[in-house]
Coordinates of C-alpha atoms in Angstrom, one line a residue:
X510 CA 107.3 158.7 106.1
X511 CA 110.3 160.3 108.3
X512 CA 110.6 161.1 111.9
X513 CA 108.7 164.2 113.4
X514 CA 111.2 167.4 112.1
X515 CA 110.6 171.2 112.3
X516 CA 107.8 172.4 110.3
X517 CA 109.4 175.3 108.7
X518 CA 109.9 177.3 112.1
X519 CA 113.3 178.9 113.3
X520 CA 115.6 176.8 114.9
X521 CA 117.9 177.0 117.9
X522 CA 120.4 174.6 119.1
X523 CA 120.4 172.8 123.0
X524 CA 121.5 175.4 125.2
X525 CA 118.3 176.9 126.3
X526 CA 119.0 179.7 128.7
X527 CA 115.6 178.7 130.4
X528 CA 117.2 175.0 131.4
X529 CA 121.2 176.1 132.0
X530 CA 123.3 174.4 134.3
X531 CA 127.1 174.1 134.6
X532 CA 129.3 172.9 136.9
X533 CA 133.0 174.6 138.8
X534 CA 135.2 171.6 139.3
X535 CA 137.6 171.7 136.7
X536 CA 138.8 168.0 137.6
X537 CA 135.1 166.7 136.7
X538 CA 134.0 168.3 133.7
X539 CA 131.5 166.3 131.9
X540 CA 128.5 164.0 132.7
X541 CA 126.9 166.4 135.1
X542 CA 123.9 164.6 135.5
X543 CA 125.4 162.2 137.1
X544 CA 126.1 164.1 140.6
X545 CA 123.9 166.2 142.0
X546 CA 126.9 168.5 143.5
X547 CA 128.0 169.6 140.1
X548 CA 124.1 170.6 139.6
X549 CA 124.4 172.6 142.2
X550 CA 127.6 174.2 141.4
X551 CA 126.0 174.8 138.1
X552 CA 124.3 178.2 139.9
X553 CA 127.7 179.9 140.5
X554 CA 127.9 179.8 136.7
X555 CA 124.5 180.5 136.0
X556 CA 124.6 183.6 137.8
X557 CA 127.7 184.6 136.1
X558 CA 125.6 184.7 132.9
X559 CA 122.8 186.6 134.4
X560 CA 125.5 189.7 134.9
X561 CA 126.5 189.8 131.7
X562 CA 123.4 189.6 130.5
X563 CA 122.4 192.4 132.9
X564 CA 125.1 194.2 131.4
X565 CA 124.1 193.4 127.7
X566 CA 120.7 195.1 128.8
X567 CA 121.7 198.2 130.3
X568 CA 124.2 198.8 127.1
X569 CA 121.4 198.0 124.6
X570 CA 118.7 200.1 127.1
X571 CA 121.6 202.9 126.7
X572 CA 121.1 202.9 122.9
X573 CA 117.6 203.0 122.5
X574 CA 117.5 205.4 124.9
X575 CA 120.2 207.5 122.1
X576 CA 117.5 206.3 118.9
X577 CA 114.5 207.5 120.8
X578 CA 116.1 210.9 121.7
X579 CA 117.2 211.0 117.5
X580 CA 113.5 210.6 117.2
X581 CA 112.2 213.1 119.1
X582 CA 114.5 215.4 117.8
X583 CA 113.4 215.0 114.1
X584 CA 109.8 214.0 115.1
X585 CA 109.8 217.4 116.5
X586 CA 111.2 218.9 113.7
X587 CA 108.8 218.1 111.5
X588 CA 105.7 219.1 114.1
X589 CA 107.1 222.7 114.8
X590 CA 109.6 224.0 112.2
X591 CA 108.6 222.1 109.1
X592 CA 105.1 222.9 108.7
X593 CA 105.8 225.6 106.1
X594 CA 108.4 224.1 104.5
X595 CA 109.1 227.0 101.8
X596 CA 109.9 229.3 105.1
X597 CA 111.6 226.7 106.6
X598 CA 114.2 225.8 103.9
X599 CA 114.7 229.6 103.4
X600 CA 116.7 229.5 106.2
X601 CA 120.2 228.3 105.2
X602 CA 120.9 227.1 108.1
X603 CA 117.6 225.0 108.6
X604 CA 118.5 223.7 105.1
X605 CA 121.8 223.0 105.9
X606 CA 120.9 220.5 109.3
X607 CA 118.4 218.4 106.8
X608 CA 121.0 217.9 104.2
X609 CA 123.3 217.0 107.3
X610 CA 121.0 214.8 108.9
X611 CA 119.6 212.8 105.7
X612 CA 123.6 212.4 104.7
X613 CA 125.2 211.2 107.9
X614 CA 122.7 210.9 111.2
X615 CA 120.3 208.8 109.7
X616 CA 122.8 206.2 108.3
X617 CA 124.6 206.7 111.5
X618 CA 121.8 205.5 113.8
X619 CA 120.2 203.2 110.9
X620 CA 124.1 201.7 110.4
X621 CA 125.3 201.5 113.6
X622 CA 127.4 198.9 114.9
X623 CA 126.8 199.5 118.9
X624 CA 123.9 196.4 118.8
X625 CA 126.0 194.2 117.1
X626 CA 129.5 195.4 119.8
X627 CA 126.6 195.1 122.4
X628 CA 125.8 191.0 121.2
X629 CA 129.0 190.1 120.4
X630 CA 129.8 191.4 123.9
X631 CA 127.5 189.3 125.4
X632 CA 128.7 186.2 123.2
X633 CA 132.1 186.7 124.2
X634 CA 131.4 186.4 127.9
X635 CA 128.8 183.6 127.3
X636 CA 131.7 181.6 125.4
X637 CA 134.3 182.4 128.2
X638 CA 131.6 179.9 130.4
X639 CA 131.2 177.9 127.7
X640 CA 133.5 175.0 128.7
X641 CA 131.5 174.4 132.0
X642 CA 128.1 174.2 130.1
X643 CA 126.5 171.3 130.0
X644 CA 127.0 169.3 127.0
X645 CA 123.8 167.5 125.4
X646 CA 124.6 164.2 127.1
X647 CA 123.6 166.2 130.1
X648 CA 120.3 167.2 128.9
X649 CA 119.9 163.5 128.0
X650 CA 121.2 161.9 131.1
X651 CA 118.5 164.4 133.0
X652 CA 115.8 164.2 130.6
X653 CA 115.8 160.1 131.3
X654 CA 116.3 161.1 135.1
X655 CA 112.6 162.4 135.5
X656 CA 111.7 159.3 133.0
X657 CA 113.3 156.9 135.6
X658 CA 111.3 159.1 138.4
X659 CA 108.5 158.9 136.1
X660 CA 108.4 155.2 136.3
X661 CA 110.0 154.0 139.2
X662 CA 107.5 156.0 141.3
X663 CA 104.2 156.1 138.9
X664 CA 104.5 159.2 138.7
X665 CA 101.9 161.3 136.3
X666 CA 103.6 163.4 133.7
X667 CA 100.8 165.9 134.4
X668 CA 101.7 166.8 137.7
X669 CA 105.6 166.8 137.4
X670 CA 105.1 169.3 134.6
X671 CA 103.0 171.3 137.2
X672 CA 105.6 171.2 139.9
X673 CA 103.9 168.1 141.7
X674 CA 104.7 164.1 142.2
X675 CA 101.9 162.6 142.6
X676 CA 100.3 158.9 141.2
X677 CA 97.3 157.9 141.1
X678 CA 95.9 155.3 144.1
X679 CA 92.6 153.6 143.9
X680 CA 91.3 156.4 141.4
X681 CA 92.6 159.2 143.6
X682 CA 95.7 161.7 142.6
X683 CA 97.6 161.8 146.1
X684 CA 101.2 163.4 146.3
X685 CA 103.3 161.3 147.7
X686 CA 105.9 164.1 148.6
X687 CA 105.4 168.0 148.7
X688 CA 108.8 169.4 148.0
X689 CA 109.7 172.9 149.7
X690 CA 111.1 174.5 146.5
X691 CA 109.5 173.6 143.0
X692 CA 109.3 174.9 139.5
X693 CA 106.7 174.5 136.6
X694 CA 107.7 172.9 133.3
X695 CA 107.3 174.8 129.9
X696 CA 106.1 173.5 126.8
X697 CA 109.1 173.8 125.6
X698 CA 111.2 171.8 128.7
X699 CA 108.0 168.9 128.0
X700 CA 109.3 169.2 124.4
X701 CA 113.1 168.3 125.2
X702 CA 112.0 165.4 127.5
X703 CA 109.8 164.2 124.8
X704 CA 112.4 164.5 121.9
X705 CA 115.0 162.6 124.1
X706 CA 113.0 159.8 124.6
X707 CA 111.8 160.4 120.4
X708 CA 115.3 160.1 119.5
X709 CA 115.7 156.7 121.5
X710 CA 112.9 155.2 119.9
X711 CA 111.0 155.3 123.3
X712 CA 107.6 156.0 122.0
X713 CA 105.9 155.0 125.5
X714 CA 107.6 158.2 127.2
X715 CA 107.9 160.2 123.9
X716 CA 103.7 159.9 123.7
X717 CA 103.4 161.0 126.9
X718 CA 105.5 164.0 127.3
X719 CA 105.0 165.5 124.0
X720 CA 101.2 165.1 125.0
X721 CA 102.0 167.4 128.0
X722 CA 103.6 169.3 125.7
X723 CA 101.3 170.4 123.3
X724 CA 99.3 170.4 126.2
X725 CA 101.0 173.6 128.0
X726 CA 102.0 175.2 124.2
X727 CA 98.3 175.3 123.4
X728 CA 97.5 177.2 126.9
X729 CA 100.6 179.4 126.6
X730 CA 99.3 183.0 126.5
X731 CA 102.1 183.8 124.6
X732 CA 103.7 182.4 121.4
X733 CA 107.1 181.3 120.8
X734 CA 110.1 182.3 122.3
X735 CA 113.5 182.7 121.8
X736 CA 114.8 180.5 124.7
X737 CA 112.5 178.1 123.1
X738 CA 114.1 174.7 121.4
X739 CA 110.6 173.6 120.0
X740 CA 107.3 175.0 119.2
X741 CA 103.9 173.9 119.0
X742 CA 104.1 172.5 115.7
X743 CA 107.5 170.4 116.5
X744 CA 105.6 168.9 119.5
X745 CA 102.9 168.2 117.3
X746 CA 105.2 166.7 114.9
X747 CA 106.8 164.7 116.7
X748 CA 103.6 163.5 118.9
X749 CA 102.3 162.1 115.3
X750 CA 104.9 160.5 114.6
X751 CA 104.9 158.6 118.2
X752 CA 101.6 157.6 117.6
X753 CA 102.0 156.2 114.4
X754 CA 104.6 154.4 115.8
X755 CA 102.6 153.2 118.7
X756 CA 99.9 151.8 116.2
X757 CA 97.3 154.8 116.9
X758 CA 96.5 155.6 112.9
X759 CA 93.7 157.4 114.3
X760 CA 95.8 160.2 116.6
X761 CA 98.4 160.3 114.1
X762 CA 96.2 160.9 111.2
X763 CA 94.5 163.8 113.3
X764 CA 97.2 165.6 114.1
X765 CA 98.8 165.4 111.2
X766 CA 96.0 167.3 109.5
X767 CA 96.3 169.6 112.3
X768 CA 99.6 170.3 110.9
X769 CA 99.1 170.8 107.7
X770 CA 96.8 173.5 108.7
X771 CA 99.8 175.2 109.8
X772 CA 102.1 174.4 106.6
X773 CA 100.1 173.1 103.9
X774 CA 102.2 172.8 101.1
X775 CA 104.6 170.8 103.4
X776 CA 104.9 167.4 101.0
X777 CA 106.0 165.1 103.8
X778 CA 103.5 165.8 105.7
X779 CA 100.4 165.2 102.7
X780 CA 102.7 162.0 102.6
X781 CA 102.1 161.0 106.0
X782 CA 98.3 161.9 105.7
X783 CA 98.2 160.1 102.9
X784 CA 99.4 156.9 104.4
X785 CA 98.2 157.4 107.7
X786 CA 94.5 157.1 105.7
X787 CA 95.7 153.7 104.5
X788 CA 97.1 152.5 107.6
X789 CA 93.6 153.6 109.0
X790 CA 91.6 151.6 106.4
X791 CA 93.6 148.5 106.8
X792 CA 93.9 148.4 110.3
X793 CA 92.2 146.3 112.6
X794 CA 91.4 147.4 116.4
X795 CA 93.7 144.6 117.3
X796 CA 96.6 145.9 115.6
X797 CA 97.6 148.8 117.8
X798 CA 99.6 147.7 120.6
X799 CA 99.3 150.8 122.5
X800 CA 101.6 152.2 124.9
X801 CA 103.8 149.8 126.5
X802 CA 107.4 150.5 128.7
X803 CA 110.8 149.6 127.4
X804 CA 112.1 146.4 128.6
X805 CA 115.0 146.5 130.7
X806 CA 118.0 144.7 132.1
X807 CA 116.0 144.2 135.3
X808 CA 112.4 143.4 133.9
X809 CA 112.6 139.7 136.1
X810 CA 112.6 142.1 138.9
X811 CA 110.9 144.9 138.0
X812 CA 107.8 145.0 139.8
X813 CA 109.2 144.4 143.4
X814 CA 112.0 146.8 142.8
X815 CA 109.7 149.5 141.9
X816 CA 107.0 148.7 144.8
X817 CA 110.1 148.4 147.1
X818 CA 111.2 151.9 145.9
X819 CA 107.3 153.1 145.9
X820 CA 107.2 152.0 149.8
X821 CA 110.0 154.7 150.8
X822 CA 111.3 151.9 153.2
X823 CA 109.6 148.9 154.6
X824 CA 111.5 147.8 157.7
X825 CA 110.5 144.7 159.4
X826 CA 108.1 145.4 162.5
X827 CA 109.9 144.0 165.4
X828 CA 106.6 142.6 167.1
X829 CA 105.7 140.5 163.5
X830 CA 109.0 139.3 164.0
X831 CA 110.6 138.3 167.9
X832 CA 114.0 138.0 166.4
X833 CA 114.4 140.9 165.0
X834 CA 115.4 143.5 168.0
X835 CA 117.5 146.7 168.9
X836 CA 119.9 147.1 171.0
X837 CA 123.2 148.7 172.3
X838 CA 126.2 147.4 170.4
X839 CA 129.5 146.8 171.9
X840 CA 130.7 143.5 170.6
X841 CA 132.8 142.7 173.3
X842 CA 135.1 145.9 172.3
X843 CA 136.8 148.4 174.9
X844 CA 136.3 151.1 173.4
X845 CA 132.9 150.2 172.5
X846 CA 132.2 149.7 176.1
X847 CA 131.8 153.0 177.2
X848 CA 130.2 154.6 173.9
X849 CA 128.0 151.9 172.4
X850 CA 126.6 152.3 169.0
X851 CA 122.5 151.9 168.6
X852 CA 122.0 148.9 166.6
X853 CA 119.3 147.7 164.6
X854 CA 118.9 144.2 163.0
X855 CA 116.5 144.3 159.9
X856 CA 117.3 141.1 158.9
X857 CA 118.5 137.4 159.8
X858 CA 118.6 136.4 156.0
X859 CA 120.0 137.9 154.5
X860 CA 122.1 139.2 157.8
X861 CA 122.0 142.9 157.3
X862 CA 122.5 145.6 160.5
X863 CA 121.5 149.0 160.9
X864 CA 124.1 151.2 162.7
X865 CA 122.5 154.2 164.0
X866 CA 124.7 157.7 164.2
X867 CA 127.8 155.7 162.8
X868 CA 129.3 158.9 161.8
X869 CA 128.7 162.8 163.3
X870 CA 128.0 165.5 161.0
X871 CA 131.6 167.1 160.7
X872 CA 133.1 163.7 159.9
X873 CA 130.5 163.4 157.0
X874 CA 131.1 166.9 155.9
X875 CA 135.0 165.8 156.1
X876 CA 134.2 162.9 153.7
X877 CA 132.2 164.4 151.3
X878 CA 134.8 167.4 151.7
X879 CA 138.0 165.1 150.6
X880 CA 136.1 163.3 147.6
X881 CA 134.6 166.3 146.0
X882 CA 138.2 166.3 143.9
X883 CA 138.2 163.4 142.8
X884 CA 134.7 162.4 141.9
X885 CA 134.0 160.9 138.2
X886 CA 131.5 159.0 136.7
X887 CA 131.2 155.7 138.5
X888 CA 131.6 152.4 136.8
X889 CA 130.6 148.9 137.0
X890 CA 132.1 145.3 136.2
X891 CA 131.7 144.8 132.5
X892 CA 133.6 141.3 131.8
X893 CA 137.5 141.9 132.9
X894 CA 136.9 146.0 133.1
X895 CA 135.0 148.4 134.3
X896 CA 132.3 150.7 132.1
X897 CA 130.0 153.8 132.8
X898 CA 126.6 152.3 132.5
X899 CA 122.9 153.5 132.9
X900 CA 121.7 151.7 135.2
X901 CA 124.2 153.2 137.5
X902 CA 123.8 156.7 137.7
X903 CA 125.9 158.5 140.0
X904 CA 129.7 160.1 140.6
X905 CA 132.5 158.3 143.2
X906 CA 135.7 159.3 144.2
X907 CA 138.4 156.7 146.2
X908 CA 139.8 157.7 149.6
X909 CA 142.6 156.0 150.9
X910 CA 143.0 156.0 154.9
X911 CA 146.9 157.4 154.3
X912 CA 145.9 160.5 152.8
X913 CA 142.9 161.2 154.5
X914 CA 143.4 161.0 158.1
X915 CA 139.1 160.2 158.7
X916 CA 139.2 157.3 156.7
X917 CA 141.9 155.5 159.2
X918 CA 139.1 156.8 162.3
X919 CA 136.3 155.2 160.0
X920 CA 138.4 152.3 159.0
X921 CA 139.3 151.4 162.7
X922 CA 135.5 152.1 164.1
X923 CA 134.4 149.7 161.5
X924 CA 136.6 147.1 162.3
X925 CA 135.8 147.0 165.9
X926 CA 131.8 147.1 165.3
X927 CA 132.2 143.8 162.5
X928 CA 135.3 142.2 164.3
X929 CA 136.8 142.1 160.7
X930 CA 140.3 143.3 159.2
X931 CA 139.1 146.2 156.5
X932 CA 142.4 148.3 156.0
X933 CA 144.0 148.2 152.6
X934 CA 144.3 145.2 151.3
X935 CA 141.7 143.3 153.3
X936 CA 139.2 145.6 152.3
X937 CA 138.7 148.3 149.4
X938 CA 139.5 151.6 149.8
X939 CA 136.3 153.8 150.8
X940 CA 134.3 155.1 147.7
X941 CA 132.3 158.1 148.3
X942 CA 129.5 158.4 146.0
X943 CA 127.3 161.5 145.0
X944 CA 124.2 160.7 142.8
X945 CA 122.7 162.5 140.4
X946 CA 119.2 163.7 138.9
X947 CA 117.2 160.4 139.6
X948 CA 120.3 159.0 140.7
X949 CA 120.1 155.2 141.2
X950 CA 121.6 152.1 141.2
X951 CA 119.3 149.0 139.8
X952 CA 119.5 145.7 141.9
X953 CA 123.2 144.0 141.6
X954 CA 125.3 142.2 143.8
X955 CA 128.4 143.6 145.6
X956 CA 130.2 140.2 145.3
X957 CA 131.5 138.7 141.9
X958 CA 129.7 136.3 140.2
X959 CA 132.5 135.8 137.8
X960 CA 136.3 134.5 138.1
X961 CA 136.9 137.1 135.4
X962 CA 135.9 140.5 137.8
X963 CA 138.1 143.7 138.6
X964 CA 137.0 142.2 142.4
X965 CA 139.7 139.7 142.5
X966 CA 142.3 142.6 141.4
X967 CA 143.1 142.8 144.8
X968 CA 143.8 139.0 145.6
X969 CA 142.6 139.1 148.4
X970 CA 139.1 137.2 147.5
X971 CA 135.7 138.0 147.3
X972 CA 133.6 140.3 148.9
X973 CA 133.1 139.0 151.7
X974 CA 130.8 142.0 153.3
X975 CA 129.5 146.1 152.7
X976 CA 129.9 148.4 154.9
X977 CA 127.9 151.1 153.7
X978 CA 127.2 154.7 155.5
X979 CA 125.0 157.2 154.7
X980 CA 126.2 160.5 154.5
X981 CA 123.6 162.7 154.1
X982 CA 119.4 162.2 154.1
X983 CA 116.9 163.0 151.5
X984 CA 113.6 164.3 151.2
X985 CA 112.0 161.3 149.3
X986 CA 113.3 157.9 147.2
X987 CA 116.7 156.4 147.6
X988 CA 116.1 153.8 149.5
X989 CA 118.3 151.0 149.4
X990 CA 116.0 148.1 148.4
X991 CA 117.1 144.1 148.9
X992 CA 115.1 142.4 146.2
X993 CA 114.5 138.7 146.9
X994 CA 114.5 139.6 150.5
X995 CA 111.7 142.0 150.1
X996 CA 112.1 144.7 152.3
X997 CA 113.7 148.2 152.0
X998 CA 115.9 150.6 153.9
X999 CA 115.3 154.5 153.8
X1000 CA 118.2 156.9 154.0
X1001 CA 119.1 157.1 157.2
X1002 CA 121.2 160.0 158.0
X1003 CA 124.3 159.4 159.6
X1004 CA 123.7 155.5 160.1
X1005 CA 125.4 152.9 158.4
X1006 CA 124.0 149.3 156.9
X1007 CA 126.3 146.1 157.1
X1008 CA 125.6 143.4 155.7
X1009 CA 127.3 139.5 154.5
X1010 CA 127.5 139.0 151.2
X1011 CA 128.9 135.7 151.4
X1012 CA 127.4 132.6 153.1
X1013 CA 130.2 131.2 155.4
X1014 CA 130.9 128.3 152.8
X1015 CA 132.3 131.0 150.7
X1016 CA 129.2 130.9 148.0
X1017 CA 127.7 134.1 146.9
X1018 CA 124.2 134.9 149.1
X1019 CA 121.6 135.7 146.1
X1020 CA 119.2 137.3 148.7
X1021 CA 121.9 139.7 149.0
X1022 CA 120.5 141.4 145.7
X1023 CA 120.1 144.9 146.0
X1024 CA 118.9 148.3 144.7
X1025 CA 119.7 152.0 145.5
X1026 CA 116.4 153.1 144.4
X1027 CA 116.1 156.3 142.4
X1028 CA 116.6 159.5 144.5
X1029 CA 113.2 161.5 144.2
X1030 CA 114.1 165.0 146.2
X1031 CA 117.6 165.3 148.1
X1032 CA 121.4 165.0 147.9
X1033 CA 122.4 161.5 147.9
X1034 CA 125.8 160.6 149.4
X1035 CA 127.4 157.3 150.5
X1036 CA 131.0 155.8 151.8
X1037 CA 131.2 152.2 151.0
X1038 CA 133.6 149.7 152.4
X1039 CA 133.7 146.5 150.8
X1040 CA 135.7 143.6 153.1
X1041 CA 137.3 140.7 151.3
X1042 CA 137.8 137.3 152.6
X1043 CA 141.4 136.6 153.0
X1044 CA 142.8 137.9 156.5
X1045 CA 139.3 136.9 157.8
X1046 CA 139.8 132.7 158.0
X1047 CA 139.7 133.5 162.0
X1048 CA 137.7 136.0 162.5
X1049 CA 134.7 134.8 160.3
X1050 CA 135.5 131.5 160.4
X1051 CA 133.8 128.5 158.1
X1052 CA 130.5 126.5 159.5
X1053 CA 130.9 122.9 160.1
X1054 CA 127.9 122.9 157.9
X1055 CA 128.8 123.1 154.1
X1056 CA 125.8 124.4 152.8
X1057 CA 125.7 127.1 155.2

């Protein structure tokens, strides 16, 4: 038996005209999943195509316009002035237009090259774009984005191929968000989700999707077409194959015949039948293991991430909890005196602050502004360096405060709210983050928990504390979830979060574990400031108790 493969049908390669996006920024070419700004620079190129396809029409409209008057002409030639044939061809010069037209107008029309200048037209302006196309890593990196969306947030493949998120609670389908602009998926965009997760050997999502997918190819009122990667019978394919390798003989075995309805001299597939029926006969209703999700790195903390993520923010209730309070925040500062900042205290342990309207709208605008350059693919610790990695989906860019005059404003603003040094080297520059199509960040810590870390590049110590401000809001998901502390933070536009991440003995703070859950709808951006220790012996100085 081999993997599901096209059953004799026409094939087309990834770029799908119905699912193109492409990105502007020369400096950040590639991995355009990963921020949802080049998505939406993607258009600008997207429309570009639609002119010249525009263009390709009218030329090609033009043409058959020219064939179907060279139509008329002879179709009326043959109504009116051929009838009598003998009389006709009497005339020399009647008989002289049919030799001419069977020599030279026919072959001219029949052998023209105008469609072919017309498509080659059309491909030459398509591959002038072709460098910001997205490359199939993109379709990838968003094809596991709705997967991630999928699960994170229980979300039934059903209704996201409709245009909906919604889960089912206590028997009911419920949407937990209605977004103001949505799109239905095809069979064909269930198809590509389906074969990424195939090609990974992700059989739980494969199943699933390429259920939907023969699904919506079955109901299609029309058959396949030409923006189309798959059909129903590579759906169908590849669905057999995901059940077989789920342990569901029976399924497979079904729609394998199905199959062969379609192609039945196909010898792989009688091959599959063939052992499918075995499978079948020897199986015992305990063998299947049915559908079951991909472990992970984060599978010890899975459940509470997700129901963190699932809660769209739980802060504490002040009245459940006295010490918990709001207030207005001046700590002891001049210039804080006169313009407090509203502050919020989610939690005593871990310590962790809420900063409402940290930053106005222009001066987020301003930051997102000066990063949009430089933004790549984000990284984390990986031993001694620093890797892309999966579990961190997103793009960040590094502003220093001497280039960019709002980072100093931010940098000094911050230091009189904490009481802490954070310019350069005392803290990190700030890194502006964008995420990307289920953009997310799975539950980590901000300190090191290893001698060997980039962190201590700057030897200046651990991170000590985050700083962390939210630039823009969302619609739904991103919440920044603390894991063993149990409680969530939604996007709070404009506010900032602060939190230790070190106990005062120096020792990393475990509850300090933390999530930027999976952005459902909305633009995420972020400016984090990470403090390190040194420079702060006397400002956040050492308990008398060592195991605080």
């Amino acid at each position: 038996m081999t993997p599901g493969l096209s059953v004799g049908m026409k094939r087309f390669t990834y770029v799908c005209l119905s699912l193109l996006t492409v990105i502007v920024l020369p400096v950040s070419l590639g991995e355009m999943y990963t921020s949802l700004l080049n998505v939406k620079q993607a258009i600008s190129v997207e429309r570009k195509l639609v002119g010249y396809l525009r263009t390709y029409i009218d030329q090609e409209l033009e043409r058959l316009e020219d064939i179907r008057r060279f139509y008329a002409k002879v179709s009326d030639l043959h109504k009116e002035l051929y009838n009598e044939a003998g009389s006709a061809m009497a005339n020399p010069l009647v008989a002289f237009t049919l030799i001419k037209r069977l020599h030279s107008e026919w072959l001219n029309v029949v052998y023209s090259n105008e469609a072919l200048e017309n498509a080659q037209a059309l491909r030459s302006s398509f591959e002038e774009e072709e460098a910001d196309l997205p490359k199939l890593e993109d379709l990838q990196g968003a094809a596991n984005g709705l997967m991630r969306l999928q699960d994170v947030y229980a979300l039934q493949v059903a209704s996201l191929a409709r245009g909906r998120f919604q889960r089912v609670t206590n028997g009911q389908t419920v949407d937990i968000y209605l977004p103001a602009v949505s799109v239905p998926l095809s069979g064909d965009d269930c198809f590509l989700v389906g074969k990424v997760a195939y090609e990974q050997k992700d059989y739980y999502h494969s199943v699933q999707w390429l259920e939907e997918s023969v699904r919506l190819f079955r109901a299609a009122e029309v058959g396949w077409s030409p923006e189309n990667e798959g059909t129903l019978e590579d759906a169908l394919d590849h669905l057999a194959f995901s059940h077989f390798k789920t342990g569901n003989f029976s399924y497979a075995l079904s729609l394998s015949q199905e199959l062969l309805h379609h192609d039945p001299t196909n010898g792989r597939l009688l091959q599959n039948v063939e052992e499918y029926e075995k499978l079948l006969v020897a199986a015992s209703p305990a063998t299947a293991d049915g559908l079951r999700r991909p472990t992970c790195t984060y599978l010890r903390t899975r459940d509470t991430y997700e129901r963190l993520c699932q809660t769209q923010g739980t802060q504490p209730i002040q009245f459940e909890n006295p010490e918990l309070f709001c207030d207005y925040f001046t700590n002891d500062h001049p210039a804080l005196l006169l313009l407090p900042l509203k502050r919020e205290v989610l939690r005593l342990q871990p310590f962790v602050v809420l900063y409402h309207t940290f930053v106005t709208d222009a001066e987020a605008e301003d930051i997102k502004r000066a990063a949009q350059p430089g933004l790549r693919r984000s990284v984390v610790a990986a031993g001694e360096k620093q890797a892309a990695a999966e579990y961190r989906i997103s793009k960040s860019a590094w502003l220093k405060g001497s280039a960019h005059s709002i980072v100093g404003k931010l940098d000094h603003r911050i230091s009189m709210l904490t009481g802490l040094k954070v310019h350069h080297p005392y803290g990190e520059y700030l890194q502006v983050v964008n995420y990307g199509i289920g953009g997310h960040y799975e539950p980590h810590f901000d300190h090191a928990t290893s001698p060997s870390s980039p962190v201590f590049r700057l030897k200046t110590g651990n991170r000590v504390a985050t700083f962390m401000i939210y630039l823009s809001s969302v619609e739904a998901g991103g919440s920044t979830a603390f894991i063993y502390a149990n409680f969530s933070v939604p996007v709070v536009e404009k506010a900032a979060i602060f939190w230790w991440n070190l106990r005062r003995n120096g020792q990393g703070d475990v509850d300090t574990l933390h999530a930027g859950c999976p952005v459902l709808i909305g633009d995420k951006w972020v400016a984090n400031k990470w403090i390190h220790e040194f420079g702060q012996e006397f400002l956040h100085r050492c308990s008398l108790n060592p195991e605080e």
